[in-house]
Amino acid sequence: MELNLDKLDAAIRPRSEASARRARERKESRAWRSMSQDVALALYHYLRTNEMTQKALAEKMEVSPAYVAKILKGAENLTLETISRIQSAIGKQIVHIDRPYEFTATISFPARITHKQTASSKVYSAKTSSGSFFNISTPTTYAV
């Protein structure tokens, strides 16, 4: 069988400008699209486990049911406001922002209790040598 290069050249066309642009956009949006799909999966799980409809979720989020459907497709570039509405509606944090500047430690001090127990706590803040802040909560228990 002979290879006809003329037919091959005729069949192969260079990419159009539009298809090259779409491919570039897909590549650039890959990271946020992945996050959007994760949010959509979390919402689907929430809807299923709570036997809730998209319409009911839309009412809780105070958005249209069509917008909830767009979010559930997993291709919507979500704003912080939308993420906040989702988290408020479902009562769970779905997006976590790491806060390396915060550190919380709880230190408990045992006390003798004679009659009545009252609890209070103090919070101390300090700045480390690296410039980060941390808080120490110290619940104190005393007898009255």
mmCIF file of C-alpha atoms in Angstrom, residues 86-144:
data_model
loop_
_atom_site.group_PDB
_atom_site.id
_atom_site.type_symbol
_atom_site.label_atom_id
_atom_site.label_comp_id
_atom_site.label_asym_id
_atom_site.label_seq_id
_atom_site.Cartn_x
_atom_site.Cartn_y
_atom_site.Cartn_z
ATOM 1 C CA ILE A 86 -22.825 27.724 49.963
ATOM 2 C CA GLN A 87 -21.021 27.216 53.273
ATOM 3 C CA SER A 88 -23.716 29.114 55.188
ATOM 4 C CA ALA A 89 -26.495 27.145 53.492
ATOM 5 C CA ILE A 90 -25.022 23.720 54.197
ATOM 6 C CA GLY A 91 -23.460 24.593 57.554
ATOM 7 C CA LYS A 92 -20.056 23.186 56.639
ATOM 8 C CA GLN A 93 -16.769 24.604 55.499
ATOM 9 C CA ILE A 94 -16.041 23.330 51.985
ATOM 10 C CA VAL A 95 -13.089 25.576 51.196
ATOM 11 C CA HIS A 96 -10.255 25.779 53.709
ATOM 12 C CA ILE A 97 -7.804 28.678 53.791
ATOM 13 C CA ASP A 98 -4.609 27.847 55.623
ATOM 14 C CA ARG A 99 -3.705 30.419 58.267
ATOM 15 C CA PRO A 100 -0.052 29.818 59.131
ATOM 16 C CA TYR A 101 0.022 32.978 61.267
ATOM 17 C CA GLU A 102 -2.422 31.534 63.808
ATOM 18 C CA PHE A 103 -1.631 29.063 66.534
ATOM 19 C CA THR A 104 -3.932 28.128 69.382
ATOM 20 C CA ALA A 105 -2.955 26.072 72.388
ATOM 21 C CA THR A 106 -5.126 25.193 75.347
ATOM 22 C CA ILE A 107 -3.517 24.712 78.718
ATOM 23 C CA SER A 108 -5.617 23.367 81.605
ATOM 24 C CA PHE A 109 -4.652 23.874 85.235
ATOM 25 C CA PRO A 110 -6.170 21.442 87.769
ATOM 26 C CA ALA A 111 -7.663 23.003 90.887
ATOM 27 C CA ARG A 112 -9.161 21.744 94.124
ATOM 28 C CA ILE A 113 -12.871 22.183 94.272
ATOM 29 C CA THR A 114 -14.529 22.620 97.628
ATOM 30 C CA HIS A 115 -18.075 23.913 97.070
ATOM 31 C CA LYS A 116 -18.842 25.658 93.830
ATOM 32 C CA GLN A 117 -16.889 25.756 90.583
ATOM 33 C CA THR A 118 -16.643 28.789 88.321
ATOM 34 C CA ALA A 119 -14.672 28.763 85.082
ATOM 35 C CA SER A 120 -13.165 31.618 83.174
ATOM 36 C CA SER A 121 -10.440 31.808 80.599
ATOM 37 C CA LYS A 122 -7.749 34.214 79.562
ATOM 38 C CA VAL A 123 -6.284 34.594 76.090
ATOM 39 C CA TYR A 124 -2.715 35.697 75.641
ATOM 40 C CA SER A 125 -1.349 36.831 72.282
ATOM 41 C CA ALA A 126 2.316 36.930 71.457
ATOM 42 C CA LYS A 127 4.543 37.645 68.510
ATOM 43 C CA THR A 128 7.283 35.132 67.719
ATOM 44 C CA SER A 129 10.765 36.012 66.548
ATOM 45 C CA SER A 130 9.726 35.112 62.998
ATOM 46 C CA GLY A 131 6.962 37.732 63.141
ATOM 47 C CA SER A 132 3.980 35.363 63.315
ATOM 48 C CA PHE A 133 1.289 35.675 65.975
ATOM 49 C CA PHE A 134 -0.168 32.999 68.215
ATOM 50 C CA ASN A 135 -2.800 32.868 70.939
ATOM 51 C CA ILE A 136 -2.789 30.806 74.109
ATOM 52 C CA SER A 137 -6.110 30.190 75.829
ATOM 53 C CA THR A 138 -5.798 29.285 79.487
ATOM 54 C CA PRO A 139 -8.990 28.114 81.127
ATOM 55 C CA THR A 140 -8.699 28.677 84.843
ATOM 56 C CA THR A 141 -10.878 26.956 87.394
ATOM 57 C CA TYR A 142 -11.187 28.151 90.939
ATOM 58 C CA ALA A 143 -13.245 27.222 93.961
ATOM 59 C CA VAL A 144 -15.610 29.561 95.764
#
